[in-house]
Tab-separated table of N, CA and C in Angstrom:
chain	number	residue	atom	x	y	z
A	1	MET	N	11.234	-95.111	-29.023
A	1	MET	CA	12.059	-94.332	-27.161
A	1	MET	C	10.897	-94.015	-26.389
A	2	ALA	N	11.701	-94.642	-25.066
A	2	ALA	CA	11.548	-93.916	-24.039
A	2	ALA	C	11.333	-92.310	-23.945
A	3	THR	N	10.908	-92.089	-22.644
A	3	THR	CA	10.875	-90.812	-22.747
A	3	THR	C	10.626	-90.416	-21.328
A	4	THR	N	11.274	-89.122	-20.628
A	4	THR	CA	10.698	-89.032	-19.471
A	4	THR	C	10.929	-87.192	-19.120
A	5	LYS	N	10.295	-86.570	-18.527
A	5	LYS	CA	10.485	-84.861	-18.442
A	5	LYS	C	11.760	-84.497	-17.375
A	6	LEU	N	11.732	-83.487	-17.928
A	6	LEU	CA	12.615	-82.559	-16.913
A	6	LEU	C	11.757	-80.959	-17.280
A	7	LYS	N	11.700	-80.854	-15.472
A	7	LYS	CA	11.191	-79.431	-14.952
A	7	LYS	C	9.437	-79.184	-16.345
A	8	GLY	N	9.101	-80.458	-16.469
A	8	GLY	CA	8.002	-81.011	-17.356
A	8	GLY	C	8.405	-80.634	-19.261
A	9	ASN	N	10.020	-80.380	-19.501
A	9	ASN	CA	9.670	-80.765	-21.111
A	9	ASN	C	10.371	-82.238	-20.956
A	10	ILE	N	9.805	-82.875	-21.959
A	10	ILE	CA	10.359	-83.975	-22.573
A	10	ILE	C	11.749	-84.083	-22.860
A	11	VAL	N	12.126	-85.415	-22.456
A	11	VAL	CA	13.747	-85.463	-22.386
A	11	VAL	C	13.916	-87.131	-23.095
A	12	ASN	N	14.298	-87.710	-24.184
A	12	ASN	CA	14.413	-89.077	-24.912
A	12	ASN	C	15.664	-89.667	-24.105
A	13	LEU	N	15.053	-91.308	-24.069
A	13	LEU	CA	16.160	-92.257	-23.016
A	13	LEU	C	16.744	-92.964	-24.250
A	14	SER	N	17.713	-93.142	-24.252
A	14	SER	CA	18.635	-94.051	-24.645
A	14	SER	C	18.990	-95.213	-24.259
A	15	GLY	N	19.128	-96.306	-25.080
A	15	GLY	CA	19.569	-97.818	-24.649
A	15	GLY	C	18.779	-98.424	-24.731
A	16	ASN	N	18.488	-100.090	-23.932
A	16	ASN	CA	17.836	-101.035	-24.601
A	16	ASN	C	16.714	-101.146	-23.020
A	17	GLU	N	15.200	-100.621	-23.829
A	17	GLU	CA	14.289	-100.218	-22.327
A	17	GLU	C	13.658	-101.983	-22.253
A	18	LEU	N	13.384	-102.154	-20.783
A	18	LEU	CA	13.432	-103.407	-20.051
A	18	LEU	C	11.978	-102.858	-19.844
A	19	ASN	N	11.485	-104.077	-19.276
A	19	ASN	CA	10.154	-104.421	-18.832
A	19	ASN	C	9.866	-105.253	-17.461
A	20	ILE	N	8.761	-105.029	-16.774
A	20	ILE	CA	8.831	-106.197	-15.929
A	20	ILE	C	8.782	-107.330	-16.355
A	21	GLY	N	9.634	-108.369	-16.450
A	21	GLY	CA	9.759	-110.028	-16.049
A	21	GLY	C	10.543	-110.084	-17.350
A	22	ASP	N	11.669	-109.046	-17.728
A	22	ASP	CA	12.436	-109.269	-18.193
A	22	ASP	C	13.921	-109.319	-17.083
A	23	LYS	N	14.742	-110.393	-17.766
A	23	LYS	CA	16.291	-110.730	-17.349
A	23	LYS	C	16.768	-109.032	-17.178
A	24	ALA	N	17.250	-108.860	-15.668
A	24	ALA	CA	18.045	-107.736	-15.646
A	24	ALA	C	19.283	-108.387	-16.289
A	25	PRO	N	19.789	-107.189	-17.132
A	25	PRO	CA	21.225	-107.476	-17.468
A	25	PRO	C	22.174	-107.278	-16.057
A	26	GLU	N	23.451	-107.806	-16.389
A	26	GLU	CA	24.574	-108.225	-15.700
A	26	GLU	C	25.222	-107.054	-15.978
A	27	VAL	N	26.114	-106.220	-15.253
A	27	VAL	CA	26.818	-104.806	-15.571
A	27	VAL	C	27.564	-104.647	-14.415
A	28	THR	N	28.489	-103.713	-14.685
A	28	THR	CA	29.544	-103.492	-13.668
A	28	THR	C	29.375	-101.756	-13.571
A	29	VAL	N	29.556	-101.676	-12.327
A	29	VAL	CA	29.683	-99.907	-12.375
A	29	VAL	C	31.025	-100.438	-10.854
A	30	ILE	N	31.395	-98.728	-10.576
A	30	ILE	CA	32.521	-98.581	-9.500
A	30	ILE	C	32.292	-97.970	-8.436
A	31	ALA	N	32.604	-98.147	-7.207
A	31	ALA	CA	32.314	-98.023	-6.211
A	31	ALA	C	33.215	-96.934	-6.147
A	32	HIS	N	33.120	-96.260	-4.900
A	32	HIS	CA	33.957	-95.682	-4.384
A	32	HIS	C	35.336	-95.240	-4.069
A	33	ASP	N	35.681	-96.776	-4.172
A	33	ASP	CA	37.351	-96.730	-3.900
A	33	ASP	C	37.696	-97.727	-4.864
A	34	LEU	N	37.098	-97.464	-6.296
A	34	LEU	CA	37.594	-98.160	-7.602
A	34	LEU	C	37.240	-99.693	-7.646
A	35	SER	N	36.830	-100.224	-6.549
A	35	SER	CA	36.286	-101.589	-6.947
A	35	SER	C	35.230	-101.946	-7.487
A	36	GLU	N	34.500	-103.471	-7.711
A	36	GLU	CA	33.613	-103.275	-8.984
A	36	GLU	C	32.458	-103.657	-8.192
A	37	VAL	N	31.019	-102.944	-8.165
A	37	VAL	CA	29.662	-103.446	-7.889
A	37	VAL	C	29.319	-104.153	-8.719
A	38	LYS	N	28.697	-105.668	-8.830
A	38	LYS	CA	28.102	-106.048	-9.994
A	38	LYS	C	26.475	-105.953	-9.857
A	39	ILE	N	25.772	-105.365	-10.798
A	39	ILE	CA	24.319	-105.335	-10.899
A	39	ILE	C	23.886	-106.766	-11.594
A	40	GLY	N	22.628	-106.874	-11.415
A	40	GLY	CA	22.066	-107.859	-12.031
A	40	GLY	C	22.557	-109.492	-11.181
A	41	GLY	N	21.208	-110.425	-12.286
A	41	GLY	CA	21.452	-111.882	-11.528
A	41	GLY	C	21.151	-112.123	-10.518
A	42	LYS	N	21.020	-111.193	-9.146
A	42	LYS	CA	20.281	-111.714	-8.283
A	42	LYS	C	19.233	-110.640	-7.544
A	43	ALA	N	18.517	-110.925	-6.285
A	43	ALA	CA	17.995	-109.477	-5.928
A	43	ALA	C	18.106	-108.601	-5.592
A	44	GLN	N	17.855	-107.808	-6.111
A	44	GLN	CA	18.451	-106.055	-5.732
A	44	GLN	C	17.220	-105.186	-6.090
A	45	ILE	N	17.553	-103.934	-5.129
A	45	ILE	CA	16.824	-102.787	-5.242
A	45	ILE	C	17.929	-101.669	-6.483
A	46	ILE	N	17.520	-101.534	-7.488
A	46	ILE	CA	18.703	-100.394	-8.097
A	46	ILE	C	18.269	-99.040	-8.108
A	47	ALA	N	18.999	-98.427	-8.158
A	47	ALA	CA	18.146	-96.563	-8.261
A	47	ALA	C	19.000	-95.682	-8.953
A	48	ALA	N	18.426	-95.686	-10.097
A	48	ALA	CA	19.445	-94.908	-10.902
A	48	ALA	C	19.113	-92.949	-10.864
A	49	VAL	N	19.802	-92.550	-10.737
A	49	VAL	CA	19.736	-90.835	-10.004
A	49	VAL	C	21.037	-90.156	-10.972
A	50	PRO	N	20.356	-88.975	-11.845
A	50	PRO	CA	21.374	-88.206	-12.368
A	50	PRO	C	22.767	-88.112	-11.639
A	51	SER	N	22.862	-87.192	-10.286
A	51	SER	CA	23.863	-86.894	-9.651
A	51	SER	C	23.432	-86.675	-8.125
A	52	LEU	N	24.424	-87.359	-6.845
A	52	LEU	CA	24.447	-87.565	-5.864
A	52	LEU	C	24.125	-85.831	-5.417
A	53	ASP	N	24.557	-84.852	-6.128
A	53	ASP	CA	24.973	-83.704	-5.645
A	53	ASP	C	24.129	-82.759	-6.195
A	54	THR	N	22.658	-83.401	-6.156
A	54	THR	CA	21.333	-82.232	-6.529
A	54	THR	C	20.543	-82.986	-5.383
A	55	PRO	N	19.435	-82.006	-4.829
A	55	PRO	CA	18.797	-82.262	-3.784
A	55	PRO	C	18.171	-83.418	-3.486
A	56	VAL	N	17.092	-83.475	-4.814
A	56	VAL	CA	16.276	-84.725	-4.498
A	56	VAL	C	17.185	-85.986	-4.797
A	57	CYS	N	18.330	-86.216	-5.533
A	57	CYS	CA	18.894	-87.633	-5.744
A	57	CYS	C	19.702	-87.600	-4.132
A	58	ALA	N	19.914	-86.324	-3.743
A	58	ALA	CA	20.548	-86.793	-2.051
A	58	ALA	C	19.554	-87.397	-0.956
A	59	GLU	N	18.231	-86.670	-0.877
A	59	GLU	CA	17.137	-87.112	-0.275
A	59	GLU	C	16.657	-88.442	-0.557
A	60	GLU	N	16.609	-88.883	-1.976
A	60	GLU	CA	16.236	-90.315	-2.146
A	60	GLU	C	17.428	-91.123	-1.753
A	61	THR	N	18.510	-90.734	-1.818
A	61	THR	CA	19.708	-91.954	-1.407
A	61	THR	C	19.636	-91.570	0.160
A	62	ARG	N	19.470	-90.880	0.759
A	62	ARG	CA	19.306	-91.008	2.112
A	62	ARG	C	18.090	-91.491	2.865
A	63	LYS	N	16.960	-91.395	2.184
A	63	LYS	CA	16.130	-92.700	2.097
A	63	LYS	C	16.363	-93.898	1.940
A	64	PHE	N	16.627	-94.099	0.880
A	64	PHE	CA	17.019	-95.835	0.622
A	64	PHE	C	18.268	-96.106	1.647
A	65	ASN	N	19.406	-95.233	2.482
A	65	ASN	CA	19.956	-95.599	3.343
A	65	ASN	C	19.105	-96.101	4.605
A	66	GLU	N	18.368	-95.020	4.809
A	66	GLU	CA	17.576	-95.318	5.976
A	66	GLU	C	16.741	-96.693	6.068
A	67	GLU	N	16.227	-97.141	4.614
A	67	GLU	CA	15.309	-97.928	4.416
A	67	GLU	C	16.077	-99.566	4.211
A	68	ALA	N	17.678	-99.584	3.141
A	68	ALA	CA	18.629	-100.561	3.141
A	68	ALA	C	18.495	-101.345	4.646
A	69	SER	N	18.250	-100.871	5.937
A	69	SER	CA	18.481	-101.330	7.259
A	69	SER	C	17.879	-101.937	7.231
A	70	THR	N	16.313	-102.259	6.733
A	70	THR	CA	15.285	-103.203	7.279
A	70	THR	C	15.058	-104.432	6.042
A	71	THR	N	15.955	-104.302	5.149
A	71	THR	CA	16.532	-105.927	4.208
A	71	THR	C	17.367	-106.384	4.146
A	72	ASP	N	17.398	-107.528	3.643
A	72	ASP	CA	18.299	-108.365	3.159
A	72	ASP	C	18.411	-107.897	1.609
A	73	VAL	N	17.898	-107.335	1.179
A	73	VAL	CA	18.456	-107.075	-0.302
A	73	VAL	C	19.276	-106.099	-0.618
A	74	GLU	N	19.669	-106.774	-1.472
A	74	GLU	CA	21.119	-105.271	-1.752
A	74	GLU	C	20.437	-104.086	-2.189
A	75	LEU	N	20.790	-102.824	-2.115
A	75	LEU	CA	20.359	-101.881	-2.488
A	75	LEU	C	21.567	-101.100	-3.221
A	76	ILE	N	21.471	-100.396	-4.378
A	76	ILE	CA	22.231	-99.953	-5.083
A	76	ILE	C	22.493	-98.621	-6.297
A	77	VAL	N	22.775	-97.336	-5.274
A	77	VAL	CA	22.054	-96.219	-6.136
A	77	VAL	C	23.331	-96.046	-7.436
A	78	VAL	N	23.289	-96.128	-8.581
A	78	VAL	CA	23.687	-95.528	-9.591
A	78	VAL	C	23.679	-93.894	-9.961
A	79	SER	N	24.729	-93.552	-10.245
A	79	SER	CA	24.527	-92.332	-10.682
A	79	SER	C	26.288	-92.227	-12.294
A	80	MET	N	26.414	-91.053	-12.612
A	80	MET	CA	27.421	-90.838	-13.219
A	80	MET	C	28.345	-89.942	-12.553
A	81	ASP	N	28.315	-89.643	-11.372
A	81	ASP	CA	29.478	-88.778	-10.481
A	81	ASP	C	30.605	-89.651	-10.364
A	82	LEU	N	31.577	-89.375	-10.595
A	82	LEU	CA	32.918	-90.012	-9.999
A	82	LEU	C	32.785	-90.123	-8.971
A	83	PRO	N	33.523	-91.405	-8.957
A	83	PRO	CA	33.654	-92.499	-7.884
A	83	PRO	C	34.165	-91.528	-6.525
A	84	PHE	N	34.969	-90.757	-7.067
A	84	PHE	CA	35.212	-90.288	-5.358
A	84	PHE	C	34.261	-88.879	-5.169
A	85	ALA	N	33.074	-88.194	-5.640
A	85	ALA	CA	32.853	-87.275	-5.596
A	85	ALA	C	31.564	-88.141	-4.636
A	86	ALA	N	31.344	-89.353	-4.775
A	86	ALA	CA	30.296	-90.480	-4.226
A	86	ALA	C	30.604	-90.992	-2.999
A	87	GLY	N	32.259	-90.994	-3.372
A	87	GLY	CA	32.740	-91.452	-1.935
A	87	GLY	C	32.847	-89.825	-0.503
A	88	ARG	N	32.762	-89.179	-1.306
A	88	ARG	CA	32.208	-87.603	-0.436
A	88	ARG	C	31.336	-87.457	0.181
A	89	PHE	N	30.396	-88.234	-0.967
A	89	PHE	CA	28.991	-87.832	-0.502
A	89	PHE	C	28.894	-88.706	0.706
A	90	CYS	N	28.827	-90.035	0.291
A	90	CYS	CA	28.283	-90.882	1.337
A	90	CYS	C	29.284	-90.760	2.566
A	91	THR	N	30.861	-90.798	2.874
A	91	THR	CA	30.969	-89.863	4.004
A	91	THR	C	30.559	-88.602	4.664
A	92	THR	N	30.176	-87.870	4.184
A	92	THR	CA	29.078	-86.482	4.578
A	92	THR	C	28.200	-86.886	5.188
A	93	GLU	N	27.492	-87.817	4.790
A	93	GLU	CA	25.873	-87.642	4.494
A	93	GLU	C	25.788	-88.896	5.439
A	94	GLY	N	26.926	-90.153	5.965
A	94	GLY	CA	26.435	-91.210	6.340
A	94	GLY	C	26.152	-92.326	5.586
A	95	ILE	N	26.310	-92.154	4.571
A	95	ILE	CA	25.541	-93.456	3.378
A	95	ILE	C	26.265	-94.381	3.926
A	96	GLU	N	25.788	-95.631	4.851
A	96	GLU	CA	26.583	-97.205	4.923
A	96	GLU	C	25.501	-98.102	4.712
A	97	ASN	N	24.553	-98.233	4.528
A	97	ASN	CA	23.286	-99.559	4.211
A	97	ASN	C	23.196	-99.764	2.782
A	98	LEU	N	23.778	-99.083	1.934
A	98	LEU	CA	23.603	-99.249	0.532
A	98	LEU	C	25.245	-99.335	-0.346
A	99	LYS	N	24.950	-99.537	-1.168
A	99	LYS	CA	25.649	-99.430	-2.189
A	99	LYS	C	25.943	-98.466	-3.098
A	100	VAL	N	27.060	-97.488	-3.765
A	100	VAL	CA	26.586	-96.594	-4.778
A	100	VAL	C	27.547	-96.534	-5.449
A	101	GLY	N	27.136	-96.382	-6.553
A	101	GLY	CA	27.971	-96.807	-7.820
A	101	GLY	C	27.911	-96.215	-8.969
A	102	SER	N	29.260	-95.597	-9.819
A	102	SER	CA	29.554	-95.045	-10.994
A	102	SER	C	29.317	-95.610	-11.832
A	103	ASP	N	28.349	-95.019	-13.091
A	103	ASP	CA	28.280	-95.496	-14.311
A	103	ASP	C	29.529	-94.776	-15.367
A	104	PHE	N	30.472	-93.432	-15.064
A	104	PHE	CA	31.124	-93.119	-16.018
A	104	PHE	C	32.211	-93.617	-16.236
A	105	ARG	N	32.291	-94.563	-16.672
A	105	ARG	CA	33.435	-94.851	-17.113
A	105	ARG	C	32.978	-95.298	-18.778
A	106	ASN	N	31.848	-96.052	-19.279
A	106	ASN	CA	31.709	-96.552	-20.144
A	106	ASN	C	29.803	-96.601	-20.385
A	107	LYS	N	29.393	-96.344	-19.810
A	107	LYS	CA	27.778	-95.989	-19.249
A	107	LYS	C	26.949	-97.414	-19.509
A	108	GLU	N	27.379	-98.540	-19.707
A	108	GLU	CA	27.057	-99.545	-19.891
A	108	GLU	C	25.683	-99.775	-18.895
A	109	PHE	N	25.533	-99.421	-18.198
A	109	PHE	CA	24.520	-99.965	-17.213
A	109	PHE	C	23.184	-98.730	-17.566
A	110	ALA	N	23.550	-97.530	-17.682
A	110	ALA	CA	22.591	-96.975	-18.544
A	110	ALA	C	22.231	-97.579	-19.820
A	111	GLN	N	23.117	-97.787	-20.604
A	111	GLN	CA	22.481	-98.152	-21.810
A	111	GLN	C	21.880	-99.937	-22.179
A	112	LYS	N	22.129	-100.342	-21.278
A	112	LYS	CA	21.550	-101.544	-21.149
A	112	LYS	C	20.292	-101.893	-20.243
A	113	TYR	N	19.955	-100.509	-19.274
A	113	TYR	CA	18.695	-100.408	-18.680
A	113	TYR	C	17.818	-99.287	-19.452
A	114	GLY	N	18.425	-98.749	-20.237
A	114	GLY	CA	17.374	-98.052	-20.988
A	114	GLY	C	17.026	-96.781	-20.349
A	115	VAL	N	18.222	-95.893	-19.498
A	115	VAL	CA	17.769	-95.216	-18.578
A	115	VAL	C	19.382	-94.051	-18.960
A	116	LEU	N	19.641	-93.775	-20.165
A	116	LEU	CA	20.638	-92.938	-20.716
A	116	LEU	C	19.657	-91.771	-21.081
A	117	ILE	N	19.929	-90.819	-20.514
A	117	ILE	CA	19.310	-89.114	-21.309
A	117	ILE	C	20.273	-88.750	-22.509
A	118	ALA	N	19.332	-88.974	-23.852
A	118	ALA	CA	19.785	-88.844	-24.647
A	118	ALA	C	20.036	-87.355	-25.279
A	119	ASP	N	18.928	-86.405	-24.878
A	119	ASP	CA	19.001	-85.121	-25.019
A	119	ASP	C	18.721	-84.100	-23.907
A	120	GLY	N	19.046	-82.734	-24.271
A	120	GLY	CA	18.341	-81.764	-23.195
A	120	GLY	C	19.956	-81.213	-22.184
A	121	PRO	N	19.539	-80.431	-21.220
A	121	PRO	CA	20.505	-80.388	-20.677
A	121	PRO	C	21.355	-81.218	-19.751
A	122	LEU	N	20.463	-82.085	-19.484
A	122	LEU	CA	21.154	-83.608	-18.493
A	122	LEU	C	21.579	-84.294	-19.484
A	123	GLU	N	21.607	-84.547	-20.754
A	123	GLU	CA	22.316	-85.210	-21.948
A	123	GLU	C	23.680	-85.794	-21.533
A	124	GLY	N	23.352	-87.685	-21.783
A	124	GLY	CA	24.761	-88.148	-20.751
A	124	GLY	C	24.564	-88.281	-19.342
A	125	VAL	N	23.875	-88.188	-18.724
A	125	VAL	CA	23.165	-88.883	-17.521
A	125	VAL	C	22.031	-89.694	-17.050
A	126	THR	N	22.198	-90.526	-16.566
A	126	THR	CA	21.022	-91.165	-16.127
A	126	THR	C	19.783	-90.432	-15.300
A	127	CYS	N	18.455	-90.715	-15.875
A	127	CYS	CA	17.496	-90.434	-15.900
A	127	CYS	C	17.159	-91.241	-14.231
A	128	ARG	N	16.344	-90.816	-13.346
A	128	ARG	CA	15.336	-91.041	-12.136
A	128	ARG	C	14.617	-91.761	-12.565
A	129	ALA	N	15.021	-93.198	-11.871
A	129	ALA	CA	14.514	-94.832	-12.239
A	129	ALA	C	15.022	-95.966	-11.184
A	130	MET	N	13.753	-96.796	-11.509
A	130	MET	CA	14.042	-97.938	-10.229
A	130	MET	C	14.043	-98.889	-10.715
A	131	PHE	N	14.393	-99.806	-10.370
A	131	PHE	CA	14.215	-101.659	-10.615
A	131	PHE	C	14.528	-102.399	-9.543
A	132	VAL	N	13.403	-103.475	-9.623
A	132	VAL	CA	13.790	-104.573	-8.238
A	132	VAL	C	13.619	-105.723	-8.965
A	133	THR	N	14.532	-106.519	-8.896
A	133	THR	CA	14.992	-107.693	-9.293
A	133	THR	C	14.579	-108.433	-8.378
A	134	ASP	N	14.139	-110.366	-8.457
A	134	ASP	CA	14.181	-110.967	-7.793
A	134	ASP	C	15.422	-112.063	-8.107
A	135	GLU	N	15.366	-113.035	-7.388
A	135	GLU	CA	16.893	-114.252	-6.934
A	135	GLU	C	17.116	-114.118	-7.782
A	136	ASN	N	16.379	-114.088	-9.561
A	136	ASN	CA	16.804	-115.169	-10.125
A	136	ASN	C	17.409	-114.018	-11.294
A	137	GLY	N	17.165	-112.439	-10.620
A	137	GLY	CA	17.846	-111.751	-11.493
A	137	GLY	C	16.298	-110.887	-12.827
A	138	ILE	N	15.142	-111.334	-12.563
A	138	ILE	CA	14.005	-110.678	-12.968
A	138	ILE	C	13.492	-109.910	-12.308
A	139	ILE	N	13.345	-109.002	-13.194
A	139	ILE	CA	12.846	-107.250	-12.692
A	139	ILE	C	11.241	-107.361	-12.815
A	140	ILE	N	11.247	-107.182	-11.644
A	140	ILE	CA	9.516	-107.120	-11.042
A	140	ILE	C	9.512	-106.011	-10.705
A	141	HIS	N	9.784	-105.160	-10.469
A	141	HIS	CA	9.620	-103.681	-10.313
A	141	HIS	C	10.403	-102.766	-11.189
A	142	LYS	N	9.292	-101.857	-11.729
A	142	LYS	CA	10.292	-100.946	-12.904
A	142	LYS	C	9.421	-99.143	-12.653
A	143	GLU	N	10.025	-98.580	-12.264
A	143	GLU	CA	9.315	-97.082	-12.462
A	143	GLU	C	10.791	-96.100	-13.088
A	144	ILE	N	10.449	-95.529	-13.432
A	144	ILE	CA	11.160	-94.615	-14.944
A	144	ILE	C	10.077	-93.309	-14.419
A	145	CYS	N	10.257	-92.120	-12.934
A	145	CYS	CA	9.554	-91.719	-12.790
A	145	CYS	C	9.611	-90.462	-14.209
A	146	GLU	N	7.842	-89.772	-13.708
A	146	GLU	CA	7.477	-88.928	-14.850
A	146	GLU	C	8.321	-88.022	-15.443
A	147	ASP	N	8.710	-87.455	-13.888
A	147	ASP	CA	9.887	-86.130	-13.998
A	147	ASP	C	11.081	-86.406	-13.289
A	148	ILE	N	12.250	-85.945	-13.892
A	148	ILE	CA	13.528	-86.020	-13.214
A	148	ILE	C	13.134	-85.704	-12.209
A	149	THR	N	12.523	-84.603	-11.870
A	149	THR	CA	12.974	-84.056	-10.361
A	149	THR	C	11.657	-84.336	-9.339
A	150	ASP	N	11.558	-85.340	-9.701
A	150	ASP	CA	10.347	-85.898	-8.759
A	150	ASP	C	10.870	-87.479	-7.803
A	151	GLU	N	10.437	-87.574	-7.113
A	151	GLU	CA	11.404	-88.486	-6.011
A	151	GLU	C	10.512	-89.977	-6.535
A	152	PRO	N	10.878	-91.355	-6.403
A	152	PRO	CA	10.508	-92.474	-6.504
A	152	PRO	C	9.391	-93.076	-5.633
A	153	ASN	N	8.741	-93.556	-6.315
A	153	ASN	CA	7.377	-94.404	-5.258
A	153	ASN	C	8.326	-95.095	-4.126
A	154	TYR	N	8.507	-94.732	-2.946
A	154	TYR	CA	9.519	-96.079	-2.411
A	154	TYR	C	8.179	-97.031	-1.943
A	155	GLU	N	7.205	-96.598	-1.347
A	155	GLU	CA	6.044	-97.702	-0.878
A	155	GLU	C	6.288	-99.030	-2.176
A	156	ALA	N	6.175	-98.357	-3.228
A	156	ALA	CA	5.920	-99.262	-4.614
A	156	ALA	C	6.932	-100.358	-4.319
A	157	VAL	N	8.480	-99.092	-4.034
A	157	VAL	CA	9.525	-100.169	-4.243
A	157	VAL	C	9.857	-101.575	-3.469
A	158	PHE	N	9.120	-101.209	-1.657
A	158	PHE	CA	9.497	-102.190	-0.810
A	158	PHE	C	8.573	-102.962	-0.762
A	159	ALA	N	7.124	-102.670	-1.397
A	159	ALA	CA	6.154	-103.680	-1.611
A	159	ALA	C	6.729	-104.776	-2.305
A	160	ALA	N	7.374	-104.615	-3.380
A	160	ALA	CA	7.803	-105.515	-4.728
A	160	ALA	C	8.592	-106.662	-4.080
A	161	ILE	N	9.625	-106.086	-3.133
A	161	ILE	CA	10.555	-107.183	-2.434
A	161	ILE	C	9.846	-108.071	-1.579
A	162	LYS	N	9.075	-107.561	-0.877
A	162	LYS	CA	8.328	-108.558	0.235
A	162	LYS	C	6.983	-109.295	-0.674
A	163	LYS	N	6.739	-109.536	-2.003
A	163	LYS	CA	6.313	-110.237	-2.836
A	163	LYS	C	6.345	-111.768	-2.782
């Protein structure tokens, strides 16, 4: 079972652990307008965050929104936030260069990507993780942040899509 940390304390993750070279599962998450957002099967940058309503997640999403305008690779931020809350966040923060999806319905993304926090105070939400897939949907970069309070390695994410 994979693990991460929350403020230095180990938390377990549940679901299917994916690795570089694996085919990314195709799943559907829900956008702020309740439409479906497809993940997998093509070139994408997929960022899992616990909640957009936290300082680190908000900052990460703002940074990815800025960078998303410099690439033609689809960028999706996935959380367990309700779609309406995600919509308010995007409107307030001017997020318009990426897609924000909610995995609240059945946690399919979190389970199939192995990023569902299985215990501790954040049990039931996603950890902070990054997946980059190529045009065939193969994972070419993966990062489970060492601590949920850490931002991902942005440079590594964008270096992966340039290969």
